[in-house]
Coordinates of C-alpha atoms (C1' of nucleotides) in Angstrom, one line a residue:
Chain A
M1 CA 15.4 20.8 -17.8
K2 CA 16.6 17.4 -16.9
D3 CA 16.3 16.4 -20.6
Y4 CA 18.3 19.5 -21.7
L5 CA 21.1 18.8 -19.2
E6 CA 21.2 15.1 -20.0
A7 CA 21.5 15.9 -23.7
Q8 CA 24.3 18.4 -23.0
L9 CA 26.1 16.0 -20.7
R10 CA 25.8 13.1 -23.2
E11 CA 27.5 15.3 -25.9
V12 CA 30.3 16.1 -23.5
L13 CA 30.8 12.5 -22.5
A14 CA 30.7 11.2 -26.0
A15 CA 33.8 13.5 -26.7
M16 CA 35.7 12.1 -23.7
E17 CA 37.9 9.1 -24.0
G18 CA 37.0 5.8 -22.3
V19 CA 33.4 6.5 -21.5
P20 CA 31.3 3.4 -22.1
A21 CA 28.9 3.8 -25.0
D22 CA 25.9 2.6 -22.9
F23 CA 26.7 4.9 -20.0
Q24 CA 23.5 6.3 -18.5
P25 CA 24.0 9.5 -16.5
E26 CA 21.8 9.9 -13.5
F27 CA 20.3 13.1 -12.2
E28 CA 18.7 13.9 -8.9
T29 CA 17.4 16.9 -7.1
P30 CA 19.6 17.5 -4.1
S31 CA 17.9 17.7 -0.7
N32 CA 20.3 20.4 0.4
P33 CA 19.7 23.6 -1.5
D34 CA 23.4 24.5 -1.2
H35 CA 24.0 21.7 -3.7
G36 CA 22.1 23.4 -6.4
D37 CA 18.9 22.5 -8.2
L38 CA 20.0 19.4 -10.1
A39 CA 23.0 17.2 -9.6
T40 CA 24.6 14.4 -11.4
N41 CA 26.9 11.7 -10.0
A42 CA 28.3 10.9 -13.5
A43 CA 31.9 11.6 -12.5
L44 CA 31.6 9.2 -9.5
Q45 CA 30.2 6.5 -11.7
L46 CA 32.9 6.9 -14.3
A47 CA 35.7 6.8 -11.7
R48 CA 36.1 3.0 -12.1
P49 CA 35.8 2.6 -15.9
L50 CA 38.1 5.6 -16.5
R51 CA 40.4 4.6 -13.6
R52 CA 40.8 8.2 -12.7
N53 CA 40.0 10.4 -9.7
P54 CA 36.3 11.3 -9.7
R55 CA 37.0 14.9 -8.9
Q56 CA 39.4 15.2 -11.8
I57 CA 36.7 13.7 -14.1
A58 CA 34.2 16.2 -12.7
E59 CA 36.6 19.1 -13.5
E60 CA 36.9 18.0 -17.1
I61 CA 33.2 17.6 -17.6
A62 CA 32.5 21.0 -16.0
T63 CA 35.1 22.7 -18.2
R64 CA 33.7 21.1 -21.3
L65 CA 30.2 22.0 -20.3
R66 CA 31.2 25.7 -19.8
E67 CA 32.9 25.7 -23.2
K68 CA 29.8 24.5 -25.0
P69 CA 28.4 26.8 -23.5
L70 CA 25.3 26.0 -21.5
D71 CA 22.3 28.2 -22.2
P72 CA 22.4 31.0 -19.6
K73 CA 18.6 31.3 -19.7
K74 CA 18.4 27.8 -18.3
I75 CA 21.5 27.2 -16.2
T76 CA 23.6 29.8 -14.4
D77 CA 26.1 27.8 -12.7
V78 CA 28.0 24.4 -12.7
E79 CA 30.1 23.5 -9.7
I80 CA 32.0 20.6 -8.4
A81 CA 31.3 19.5 -4.9
G82 CA 32.0 16.7 -2.4
P83 CA 33.6 13.6 -3.9
G84 CA 32.8 14.7 -7.5
F85 CA 29.2 15.7 -7.8
L86 CA 28.3 18.2 -10.5
N87 CA 25.8 20.7 -9.2
F88 CA 23.7 22.8 -11.6
R89 CA 21.8 25.9 -10.7
F90 CA 18.7 27.0 -12.6
A91 CA 18.3 30.5 -14.1
E92 CA 15.5 32.5 -12.5
H93 CA 14.1 33.1 -16.0
F94 CA 13.7 29.3 -16.3
L95 CA 11.6 29.2 -13.2
T96 CA 9.3 31.9 -14.3
Q97 CA 8.8 30.2 -17.6
E98 CA 7.8 27.0 -15.8
L99 CA 5.4 29.0 -13.7
A100 CA 3.7 30.4 -16.8
G101 CA 3.3 26.8 -18.0
L102 CA 1.8 25.7 -14.7
L103 CA -0.7 28.6 -14.7
A104 CA -1.7 27.8 -18.3
A105 CA -2.3 24.1 -17.5
G106 CA -4.5 25.1 -14.6
E107 CA -6.6 22.3 -13.1
A108 CA -4.9 19.9 -15.6
Y109 CA -1.4 20.7 -14.1
G110 CA 0.1 17.4 -13.0
R111 CA -1.6 15.4 -15.7
T112 CA 0.8 13.5 -18.0
D113 CA 0.2 11.2 -20.9
G114 CA 2.7 8.5 -20.1
G115 CA -0.1 6.0 -20.3
Q116 CA -0.6 7.0 -24.0
G117 CA -4.2 6.1 -23.9
K118 CA -3.6 2.7 -22.6
T119 CA -6.3 1.0 -20.6
A120 CA -6.2 -0.1 -17.0
I121 CA -8.6 -1.8 -14.7
V122 CA -8.4 -1.5 -11.0
E123 CA -10.2 -4.0 -8.8
Y124 CA -10.9 -2.9 -5.3
V125 CA -13.3 -3.0 -2.4
S126 CA -14.7 -6.3 -3.7
A127 CA -16.4 -7.1 -0.4
N128 CA -19.1 -9.7 -0.5
P129 CA -22.5 -8.4 0.5
T130 CA -22.7 -10.0 3.9
G131 CA -22.4 -6.9 6.0
P132 CA -21.6 -3.2 6.1
L133 CA -18.1 -2.0 5.1
T134 CA -15.8 -1.8 8.1
V135 CA -12.7 0.1 8.8
G136 CA -10.8 -2.9 7.5
H137 CA -12.4 -2.4 4.1
G138 CA -11.7 1.3 4.2
R139 CA -8.0 1.0 3.5
N140 CA -8.7 -1.2 0.5
A141 CA -11.4 1.1 -0.8
V142 CA -9.4 4.3 -0.5
L143 CA -6.1 2.8 -1.7
G144 CA -7.7 1.4 -4.8
D145 CA -9.7 4.5 -5.6
T146 CA -6.6 6.7 -5.3
I147 CA -4.5 4.4 -7.4
A148 CA -7.2 4.5 -10.0
N149 CA -7.0 8.3 -9.8
L150 CA -3.3 8.3 -10.1
L151 CA -3.5 6.1 -13.2
D152 CA -6.1 8.4 -14.7
W153 CA -3.7 11.4 -14.1
T154 CA -0.9 9.6 -15.8
G155 CA -2.8 9.0 -19.0
Y156 CA -4.6 5.7 -18.6
A157 CA -8.2 5.1 -19.4
V158 CA -9.3 3.6 -16.1
T159 CA -12.1 1.1 -15.3
R160 CA -13.0 0.7 -11.6
E161 CA -14.4 -2.7 -10.9
Y162 CA -16.0 -4.3 -7.9
Y163 CA -15.9 -8.1 -7.9
F164 CA -18.3 -10.0 -5.7
N165 CA -19.8 -13.4 -5.0
D166 CA -23.4 -13.7 -3.9
A167 CA -23.8 -17.4 -4.3
G168 CA -21.6 -19.1 -1.7
R169 CA -22.0 -20.6 1.7
Q170 CA -21.6 -17.2 3.5
M171 CA -24.5 -15.8 1.6
R172 CA -26.7 -18.8 2.6
I173 CA -25.8 -18.3 6.2
L174 CA -26.7 -14.6 5.8
G175 CA -30.1 -15.5 4.6
E176 CA -30.6 -18.0 7.4
S177 CA -29.6 -15.4 9.9
V178 CA -32.2 -13.0 8.6
C179 CA -34.8 -15.7 8.4
A180 CA -34.3 -16.7 12.0
R181 CA -34.6 -13.1 13.2
Y182 CA -37.8 -12.7 11.1
Q183 CA -39.3 -15.8 12.6
A184 CA -38.7 -14.5 16.1
L185 CA -40.6 -11.3 15.1
V186 CA -43.5 -13.3 13.8
D187 CA -43.6 -15.4 17.0
P188 CA -41.8 -13.7 19.9
A189 CA -42.5 -16.8 22.0
L190 CA -40.2 -18.9 19.8
P191 CA -37.5 -20.8 21.9
T192 CA -34.0 -19.4 21.9
K193 CA -30.5 -20.8 22.4
K194 CA -27.1 -19.6 23.2
I195 CA -24.2 -19.8 20.8
K196 CA -20.6 -19.3 21.4
V197 CA -19.1 -16.3 19.7
G198 CA -15.7 -16.2 21.4
E199 CA -13.7 -17.2 24.5
G200 CA -16.4 -17.4 27.2
E201 CA -18.7 -15.2 25.1
F202 CA -22.2 -16.2 24.2
A203 CA -25.1 -14.7 22.3
E204 CA -28.8 -15.5 22.8
V205 CA -30.4 -16.2 19.4
P206 CA -33.6 -17.8 18.0
E207 CA -33.7 -21.6 17.9
T208 CA -33.4 -21.6 14.1
F209 CA -30.4 -19.2 14.0
P210 CA -27.4 -20.8 12.3
E211 CA -24.5 -21.8 14.5
D212 CA -22.1 -19.5 12.7
G213 CA -24.7 -16.8 11.7
Y214 CA -24.3 -13.1 11.5
L215 CA -25.0 -11.2 14.7
G216 CA -24.9 -7.6 13.5
D217 CA -27.7 -5.2 14.2
Y218 CA -28.3 -4.7 10.5
I219 CA -29.6 -8.3 10.4
H220 CA -32.4 -7.2 12.8
D221 CA -33.1 -4.2 10.7
I222 CA -33.5 -6.2 7.6
A223 CA -35.8 -8.7 9.3
R224 CA -37.8 -5.9 10.8
R225 CA -38.4 -4.3 7.4
L226 CA -39.4 -7.6 5.9
Y227 CA -41.8 -8.1 8.8
D228 CA -43.3 -4.6 8.5
A229 CA -43.8 -5.1 4.7
H230 CA -45.0 -8.7 4.6
G231 CA -46.2 -9.6 8.1
D232 CA -46.0 -13.4 8.7
A233 CA -46.5 -14.2 5.0
L234 CA -42.9 -15.2 4.2
G235 CA -42.6 -18.6 5.7
D236 CA -39.2 -20.3 6.2
D237 CA -37.8 -20.5 2.6
V238 CA -34.4 -18.9 2.9
K239 CA -34.3 -17.5 -0.6
P240 CA -36.4 -14.3 -0.2
F241 CA -34.4 -13.5 3.0
K242 CA -31.1 -13.9 1.2
E243 CA -32.2 -11.7 -1.6
A244 CA -33.6 -9.0 0.6
A245 CA -30.5 -9.0 2.7
E246 CA -28.2 -8.8 -0.3
K247 CA -30.2 -5.9 -1.8
A248 CA -30.2 -4.0 1.5
I249 CA -26.6 -4.6 2.2
F250 CA -25.4 -3.7 -1.3
A251 CA -27.4 -0.4 -1.1
D252 CA -25.7 0.3 2.2
I253 CA -22.2 -0.5 0.8
K254 CA -22.8 1.7 -2.2
A255 CA -24.0 4.6 0.0
T256 CA -20.9 4.2 2.1
M257 CA -18.7 4.3 -1.0
Q258 CA -20.5 7.3 -2.3
R259 CA -19.7 9.1 1.0
L260 CA -16.1 8.3 0.3
G261 CA -16.3 9.6 -3.2
I262 CA -16.0 6.2 -4.8
R263 CA -18.0 5.4 -7.9
M264 CA -17.4 2.0 -9.6
D265 CA -17.7 1.6 -13.3
T266 CA -18.6 -2.0 -13.2
Y267 CA -19.8 -4.7 -10.8
F268 CA -18.6 -8.1 -11.7
N269 CA -20.6 -11.0 -10.2
E270 CA -18.6 -14.2 -9.8
H271 CA -21.8 -16.0 -10.7
S272 CA -21.6 -14.7 -14.3
L273 CA -18.5 -16.8 -14.8
Y274 CA -20.7 -19.9 -14.2
E275 CA -23.4 -18.6 -16.5
K276 CA -20.9 -18.3 -19.3
D277 CA -19.4 -21.6 -18.3
D278 CA -16.1 -19.9 -18.0
V279 CA -15.2 -21.7 -14.7
W280 CA -15.4 -25.1 -16.2
K281 CA -13.9 -24.1 -19.5
T282 CA -11.0 -22.7 -17.5
L283 CA -10.5 -25.9 -15.7
D284 CA -10.6 -27.8 -19.0
R285 CA -7.9 -25.6 -20.5
L286 CA -5.7 -26.0 -17.4
R287 CA -6.2 -29.7 -17.7
E288 CA -5.4 -29.7 -21.4
A289 CA -2.2 -27.8 -20.7
G290 CA -1.2 -30.7 -18.3
F291 CA -1.2 -28.9 -15.0
V292 CA -4.3 -30.6 -13.5
Y293 CA -4.9 -34.1 -12.0
D294 CA -7.5 -35.9 -10.0
K295 CA -6.8 -37.3 -6.5
D296 CA -9.0 -38.4 -3.6
G297 CA -12.1 -37.3 -5.5
A298 CA -10.8 -33.7 -5.8
V299 CA -9.2 -31.8 -8.7
W300 CA -5.7 -30.5 -8.1
F301 CA -3.6 -27.7 -9.7
E302 CA 0.1 -28.5 -9.9
T303 CA 1.3 -25.4 -8.2
T304 CA 4.4 -27.3 -7.2
K305 CA 5.5 -26.8 -10.8
F306 CA 5.6 -23.1 -10.0
G307 CA 7.7 -23.3 -6.9
K308 CA 5.0 -23.9 -4.3
E309 CA 5.4 -26.6 -1.6
Q310 CA 2.0 -28.1 -2.2
D311 CA -0.4 -28.6 -5.0
T312 CA -3.7 -26.7 -4.7
V313 CA -7.3 -28.0 -4.8
L314 CA -9.4 -26.4 -7.5
V315 CA -12.5 -28.5 -7.1
K316 CA -13.4 -30.1 -3.8
S317 CA -14.6 -33.8 -3.7
S318 CA -18.1 -32.3 -3.2
G319 CA -17.8 -31.1 -6.8
E320 CA -17.8 -27.5 -5.7
P321 CA -14.9 -25.3 -6.9
T322 CA -12.7 -23.6 -4.4
Y323 CA -12.5 -19.8 -4.9
R324 CA -9.2 -20.2 -6.7
L325 CA -10.7 -21.6 -9.8
P326 CA -13.2 -18.7 -10.4
D327 CA -10.4 -16.3 -9.4
I328 CA -8.3 -17.6 -12.3
A329 CA -11.3 -17.5 -14.7
Y330 CA -12.0 -14.0 -13.6
H331 CA -8.4 -12.8 -14.2
A332 CA -8.4 -14.6 -17.5
D333 CA -11.6 -12.6 -18.3
K334 CA -9.9 -9.3 -17.4
L335 CA -6.9 -10.2 -19.6
A336 CA -9.2 -11.2 -22.4
R337 CA -10.9 -7.9 -22.2
G338 CA -7.6 -6.4 -23.3
F339 CA -6.6 -4.2 -20.4
D340 CA -3.0 -3.1 -20.6
K341 CA -2.7 -2.9 -16.8
I342 CA -4.7 -5.0 -14.3
V343 CA -4.3 -3.8 -10.8
D344 CA -5.7 -5.8 -7.9
V345 CA -5.9 -4.3 -4.4
F346 CA -5.8 -7.1 -1.8
G347 CA -5.3 -7.4 1.9
A348 CA -2.3 -9.3 3.2
D349 CA -4.4 -12.4 3.7
H350 CA -4.4 -12.9 -0.1
I351 CA -0.6 -12.9 -0.3
A352 CA -0.5 -16.7 -0.7
T353 CA -3.3 -17.0 -3.3
Y354 CA -2.5 -14.5 -6.0
P355 CA 0.6 -16.5 -7.2
D356 CA -1.8 -19.3 -8.0
V357 CA -3.8 -16.9 -10.1
V358 CA -0.7 -15.7 -11.9
S359 CA 0.4 -19.3 -12.5
G360 CA -3.1 -20.1 -13.8
V361 CA -3.4 -17.4 -16.3
E362 CA 0.1 -18.1 -17.6
V363 CA -0.8 -21.7 -18.2
L364 CA -3.8 -20.3 -20.1
G365 CA -1.3 -18.4 -22.3
Y366 CA -1.8 -14.9 -21.0
D367 CA 0.9 -12.4 -20.3
A368 CA 0.6 -12.2 -16.5
S369 CA 3.1 -9.3 -16.3
R370 CA 0.1 -7.1 -17.0
I371 CA -1.3 -8.1 -13.6
D372 CA -0.1 -6.0 -10.7
V373 CA -1.1 -6.9 -7.2
V374 CA -1.0 -4.3 -4.5
I375 CA -0.9 -6.0 -1.1
Y376 CA -1.6 -3.8 1.8
Q377 CA -1.1 -4.8 5.5
F378 CA -4.0 -4.9 7.8
V379 CA -5.4 -2.1 9.8
T380 CA -5.0 -2.7 13.6
L381 CA -7.8 -0.9 15.3
V382 CA -6.9 0.4 18.7
R383 CA -9.4 1.6 21.2
G384 CA -8.6 2.6 24.8
G385 CA -5.0 1.4 24.2
E386 CA -6.3 -2.1 23.4
P387 CA -6.3 -3.8 19.9
V388 CA -9.9 -4.6 18.8
K389 CA -10.5 -7.9 17.2
M390 CA -12.8 -7.4 14.3
S391 CA -15.2 -10.0 12.9
T392 CA -18.1 -9.2 10.5
R393 CA -19.9 -12.3 11.8
K394 CA -19.6 -11.5 15.5
A395 CA -20.5 -7.9 14.8
T396 CA -17.4 -6.7 16.7
Y397 CA -16.4 -4.1 14.2
V398 CA -16.4 -0.4 13.6
T399 CA -18.1 0.5 10.3
L400 CA -16.7 2.9 7.8
D401 CA -19.8 5.0 8.3
E402 CA -19.3 5.2 12.0
L403 CA -15.7 6.3 11.4
M404 CA -16.7 9.0 8.9
D405 CA -19.4 10.2 11.3
E406 CA -16.7 10.7 13.9
V407 CA -13.8 12.1 12.0
G408 CA -15.3 13.1 8.6
E409 CA -14.8 11.8 5.1
D410 CA -11.7 13.8 4.3
V411 CA -9.8 12.7 7.4
T412 CA -10.9 9.1 6.8
R413 CA -9.5 9.1 3.2
F414 CA -6.3 10.9 4.2
F415 CA -5.6 8.6 7.1
F416 CA -5.7 5.5 5.0
L417 CA -3.4 7.2 2.4
M418 CA -0.8 8.6 4.7
R419 CA 1.2 5.5 5.0
A420 CA 2.9 3.1 2.6
P421 CA 0.5 0.2 1.8
Q422 CA 3.0 -2.4 2.9
T423 CA 3.2 -1.2 6.4
H424 CA 0.8 -2.0 9.2
L425 CA -1.6 0.8 9.9
E426 CA -2.3 1.4 13.5
F427 CA -5.6 3.2 13.8
D428 CA -6.1 4.6 17.2
L429 CA -9.8 5.4 17.3
D430 CA -9.6 7.6 20.4
L431 CA -6.9 9.6 18.8
A432 CA -8.7 9.9 15.5
K433 CA -11.8 11.1 17.3
E434 CA -10.4 13.3 20.1
A435 CA -7.6 14.9 18.2
S436 CA -8.9 14.9 14.7
D437 CA -8.2 18.6 14.3
K438 CA -4.5 17.7 14.5
N439 CA -4.8 15.5 11.5
P440 CA -2.4 16.6 8.7
V441 CA -5.3 16.8 6.2
F442 CA -6.4 20.0 7.9
Y443 CA -3.0 21.5 7.4
L444 CA -3.3 21.0 3.7
Q445 CA -6.9 22.2 3.5
Y446 CA -6.1 25.2 5.7
A447 CA -3.2 26.2 3.4
H448 CA -5.6 26.1 0.5
A449 CA -8.3 28.0 2.2
R450 CA -5.8 30.6 3.3
I451 CA -4.6 31.2 -0.3
C452 CA -8.2 31.6 -1.4
S453 CA -8.7 34.2 1.3
I454 CA -5.6 36.1 0.4
L455 CA -6.6 36.2 -3.3
R456 CA -10.1 37.4 -2.3
K457 CA -8.5 40.2 -0.2
A458 CA -6.1 41.2 -3.0
E459 CA -9.0 41.6 -5.4
E460 CA -10.9 43.6 -2.8
V461 CA -8.1 46.2 -2.7
G462 CA -8.1 46.5 -6.5
F463 CA -5.5 44.0 -7.7
T464 CA -6.7 41.7 -10.5
F465 CA -5.8 38.6 -12.5
G466 CA -6.8 40.5 -15.6
E467 CA -3.4 42.1 -15.9
A468 CA -0.5 40.2 -17.5
P469 CA 2.0 39.5 -14.7
D470 CA 5.7 40.1 -14.9
L471 CA 6.7 36.8 -13.4
D472 CA 10.4 37.8 -13.5
L473 CA 9.8 39.9 -10.5
L474 CA 9.5 36.8 -8.4
T475 CA 13.1 36.6 -7.2
H476 CA 12.7 36.4 -3.4
E477 CA 14.2 33.2 -1.9
A478 CA 10.8 32.2 -0.5
E479 CA 9.3 32.6 -4.0
T480 CA 11.9 30.5 -5.7
V481 CA 11.7 27.8 -3.0
L482 CA 8.0 27.6 -3.5
M483 CA 8.2 27.5 -7.3
K484 CA 10.7 24.7 -7.2
E485 CA 8.5 22.7 -4.9
L486 CA 5.4 23.3 -7.1
F487 CA 7.2 22.1 -10.2
R488 CA 7.9 18.7 -8.6
F489 CA 4.2 17.9 -8.7
P490 CA 3.9 16.1 -12.1
E491 CA 6.8 13.9 -11.3
V492 CA 5.5 13.0 -7.9
V493 CA 2.2 12.0 -9.4
Q494 CA 4.0 9.8 -11.9
Q495 CA 6.1 8.2 -9.3
A496 CA 3.2 7.6 -7.0
A497 CA 1.2 6.1 -9.9
K498 CA 4.1 3.9 -11.0
A499 CA 4.8 2.6 -7.5
R500 CA 1.0 2.4 -6.6
E501 CA 1.9 4.4 -3.5
P502 CA -0.5 7.3 -2.9
H503 CA 1.3 8.2 0.3
R504 CA 4.1 9.8 -1.7
L505 CA 1.6 12.4 -2.9
A506 CA 0.3 13.0 0.6
T507 CA 3.8 13.5 1.9
Y508 CA 4.6 15.8 -1.0
L509 CA 1.6 18.0 -0.5
R510 CA 2.7 18.7 3.1
D511 CA 6.0 20.0 1.7
V512 CA 4.0 22.3 -0.7
A513 CA 2.0 23.6 2.2
T514 CA 5.2 24.2 4.2
A515 CA 6.8 26.0 1.2
F516 CA 3.7 28.2 0.9
S517 CA 3.9 29.1 4.6
G518 CA 7.4 30.4 4.0
F519 CA 6.2 32.5 1.1
Y520 CA 3.2 33.8 3.2
R521 CA 5.5 34.7 6.0
D522 CA 8.1 36.6 3.9
C523 CA 6.2 37.9 0.9
R524 CA 3.1 40.1 1.1
I525 CA 0.7 40.9 -1.6
V526 CA -1.7 43.5 -0.2
G527 CA 0.3 46.6 0.4
E528 CA 2.9 45.9 -2.2
E529 CA 3.6 47.8 -5.4
R530 CA 1.1 46.8 -8.1
A531 CA 3.3 44.9 -10.5
L532 CA 4.9 42.8 -7.7
A533 CA 1.6 42.2 -6.1
T534 CA 0.1 41.0 -9.4
A535 CA 3.0 38.6 -9.9
R536 CA 2.7 37.2 -6.4
M537 CA -1.0 36.7 -6.9
H538 CA -0.2 34.4 -9.8
L539 CA 2.3 32.5 -7.7
A540 CA -0.2 32.1 -4.9
H541 CA -2.7 30.9 -7.4
A542 CA -0.2 28.4 -8.7
A543 CA 0.3 27.0 -5.2
R544 CA -3.5 26.8 -4.8
L545 CA -3.7 24.8 -8.1
V546 CA -1.1 22.3 -7.0
L547 CA -2.8 21.8 -3.6
H548 CA -6.2 21.6 -5.2
N549 CA -5.1 19.2 -7.9
G550 CA -3.2 17.0 -5.4
L551 CA -6.1 16.8 -3.0
T552 CA -8.4 16.0 -5.9
V553 CA -6.2 13.0 -6.8
L554 CA -6.4 11.9 -3.2
G555 CA -10.1 12.3 -3.3
I556 CA -10.1 15.0 -0.7
S557 CA -12.0 18.3 -0.8
S558 CA -10.1 21.6 -1.0
P559 CA -12.3 24.1 0.8
E560 CA -12.2 27.8 -0.1
Q561 CA -12.7 28.8 3.6
M562 CA -12.5 27.1 6.9
Chain B
rG1 C1' 9.4 -25.9 9.2
rC2 C1' 8.6 -22.9 4.7
rC3 C1' 6.8 -18.1 2.3
rC4 C1' 5.6 -12.7 2.4
rC5 C1' 5.7 -7.7 4.9
rC6 C1' 7.8 -4.7 8.7
rG7 C1' 12.0 -3.1 12.3
rU8 C1' 14.6 4.6 11.3
rA9 C1' 14.0 10.3 17.2
rG10 C1' 9.9 9.2 23.3
rC11 C1' 5.3 8.0 19.8
rU12 C1' 3.3 7.6 14.6
rC13 C1' 5.9 7.5 10.2
rA14 C1' 8.8 9.7 5.5
rG15 C1' 13.3 8.6 3.1
rU16 C1' 15.0 2.2 -1.8
rG17 C1' 22.7 3.7 -4.0
rG18 C1' 25.0 9.5 -2.9
rA19 C1' 27.3 14.8 -0.1
rU20 C1' 25.3 16.9 7.5
rA21 C1' 19.1 10.7 7.8
rG22 C1' 14.0 14.0 7.8
rA23 C1' 8.5 15.4 9.1
rG24 C1' 4.2 15.4 12.4
rC25 C1' 2.8 14.5 17.3
rA26 C1' 4.7 15.0 22.2
rU27 C1' 8.3 18.3 25.3
rA28 C1' 10.3 23.6 26.3
rG29 C1' 10.3 28.6 24.8
rG30 C1' 8.8 32.5 21.5
rU31 C1' 5.6 35.2 17.5
rU32 C1' -0.9 38.2 16.3
rU33 C1' -1.5 47.3 15.8
rC34 C1' 0.6 42.8 9.8
rC35 C1' -3.4 39.2 3.3
rU36 C1' -7.1 33.3 8.1
rA37 C1' -2.6 31.8 14.8
rA38 C1' -6.5 25.2 12.2
rA39 C1' -0.4 29.1 11.3
rC40 C1' 4.8 30.5 12.0
rC41 C1' 9.7 30.5 14.5
rU42 C1' 13.5 28.5 17.9
rA43 C1' 15.6 24.3 21.0
rG44 C1' 17.1 18.9 21.7
rU45 C1' 17.6 13.7 21.0
rG46 C1' 19.2 8.7 16.6
rU47 C1' 24.8 2.3 17.7
rC48 C1' 18.8 3.7 10.8
rG49 C1' 17.2 -4.3 15.0
rC50 C1' 22.3 -7.2 15.0
rA51 C1' 26.5 -9.4 12.0
rG52 C1' 28.8 -10.1 7.6
rG53 C1' 29.1 -9.1 2.1
rU54 C1' 28.8 -6.2 -2.8
rU55 C1' 30.2 -0.8 -4.1
rC56 C1' 34.2 5.0 -5.1
rA57 C1' 29.6 5.4 -1.9
rA58 C1' 24.7 1.2 1.9
rU59 C1' 19.2 3.3 6.2
rU60 C1' 18.7 1.8 0.9
rC61 C1' 21.1 -4.0 -2.6
rC62 C1' 22.6 -9.5 -1.1
rU63 C1' 23.2 -13.4 2.9
rG64 C1' 22.5 -15.0 7.9
rC65 C1' 20.5 -14.1 12.7
rC66 C1' 17.0 -11.6 16.3
rG67 C1' 12.2 -9.3 17.2
rG68 C1' 6.8 -8.0 15.5
rG69 C1' 2.8 -9.1 12.1
rG70 C1' 0.4 -12.1 8.2
rG71 C1' 0.1 -16.5 5.4
rU72 C1' 0.9 -21.7 4.8
rA73 C1' -7.2 -25.7 4.7
rC74 C1' -11.1 -30.3 -0.1
rC75 C1' -12.7 -21.8 4.5
rA76 C1' -13.8 -17.2 1.7

RNA sequence: GCCCCCGUAGCUCAGUGGAUAGAGCAUAGGUUUCCUAAACCUAGUGUCGCAGGUUCAAUUCCUGCCGGGGGUACCA
């Protein structure tokens, strides 16, 4: 419809004097229904170049549009309002045509092919296997997964990738932590020590426990399982402990992701970049390009040439690379794999590092504009009105599993998606637990379940989807309001995908549920005359489809009864 | 110091150039002989942090300031 009107308007404007050739008319859907279904501010924008009163310009455009004339099966009315807006009103017939299209598309309604078969890779979660996923990881996981869904729905072939590092210092400490716990099981008389874990807080640990070791219960569990399986045969070589811990923790992480409905396509081990020698080749190429120098025994990247205040160390004087170098190699790898869109989902703590990655791959000759970094702000966990400091190492965290046990998988996903990524998310655990039935996700699911119930009841009394509906019977205001709301769905999906902002879809679905409530209140099905009831069944079904499809994109179930 | 994000109703947040700034929660009241009351309806509140600027039009864009958070390691 927008396309039709834009074409008509362009023809009219082309015939008017003084309109710039490159003038781009803008359309919008007015929030106030009195202002019609679609409006354009063209006359206001033209006021300056034409040096005429905008209302006068609007009059001329309106007259010319009426003379064309506009197709009465699409547009019934053009009016001038306010300072010079042109408001258009859709013909009812147009709405019912759209409804037929929606019903025909079914569970594919909302899918568009703007991606044109292009490829995208979304990197998310990417937690190193040092402990269970926490609430903090949850926002990353759910955001990334939903952005991947949105890209899928807008025509991209999407790869979901999990990047991890199981070779660094943290993993060694993990192995040592398990080893120490194991040794204490072998010999309970082993001496212990106290280590500081915070301001005035101490933990009693085995003598061999690393100073900055991991204190979580899962470490005990892993040690206990190793002891049960191998007795005292393992000795004090850290390697088997590290490997066992990684395996157990990764299995745990994957199980948690599965509960959230997340399935990765690929797991990318940072170590593979060393096996392929990519890390050092990357360094050589940066050096050849003239952006690398040696100083104080370390290797530096000249990030000052890209507007940063300081240069950045790529290789420490110990000969060990900092994480930036493999990060650059990894992104070069993704670019070389040919993805059209590369989306990274990072916490706010990465905000200073990704520009280095962008600079790095540009130096390597790649088009860094293909990379799109979604930075989300941290989750502040609040319990009993107090913010909770979370640390994987100190084991002062709430796991994602615990959260899902308390409030459920659907609420967990929805909660993380409700707000714009760039705003801080205050997660009040007490509220989430105690008042979880007030979470908006139930509002959406309830609306869906209620539609299913209505349709079941309608079929019980003898109405059927087998009959061709006369959709033109849908002229009640509550019906047209609902239809217009439903038709926004594909555009909302596109906008949410483009902006990488899933919360737009969550907000929209609430509006759909509200519009359906209005229909439910004013328009009955059971008890109505057969033709009207049949038409309304189809409209209710359309509303169910939009809710179901929208919830599917968000990764949330749409129950048929509650 | 410098960089990034945020500042909108009592609370949590939508709203990125338009016509009277919205929703949920909370508060007060009302609605079930009627397809699911996990619902619906009604009532009320705003110096859109402050000050300038650009524009026919600014909560939205630009600059400065104030406040909150994050970053600014040869840590990841």
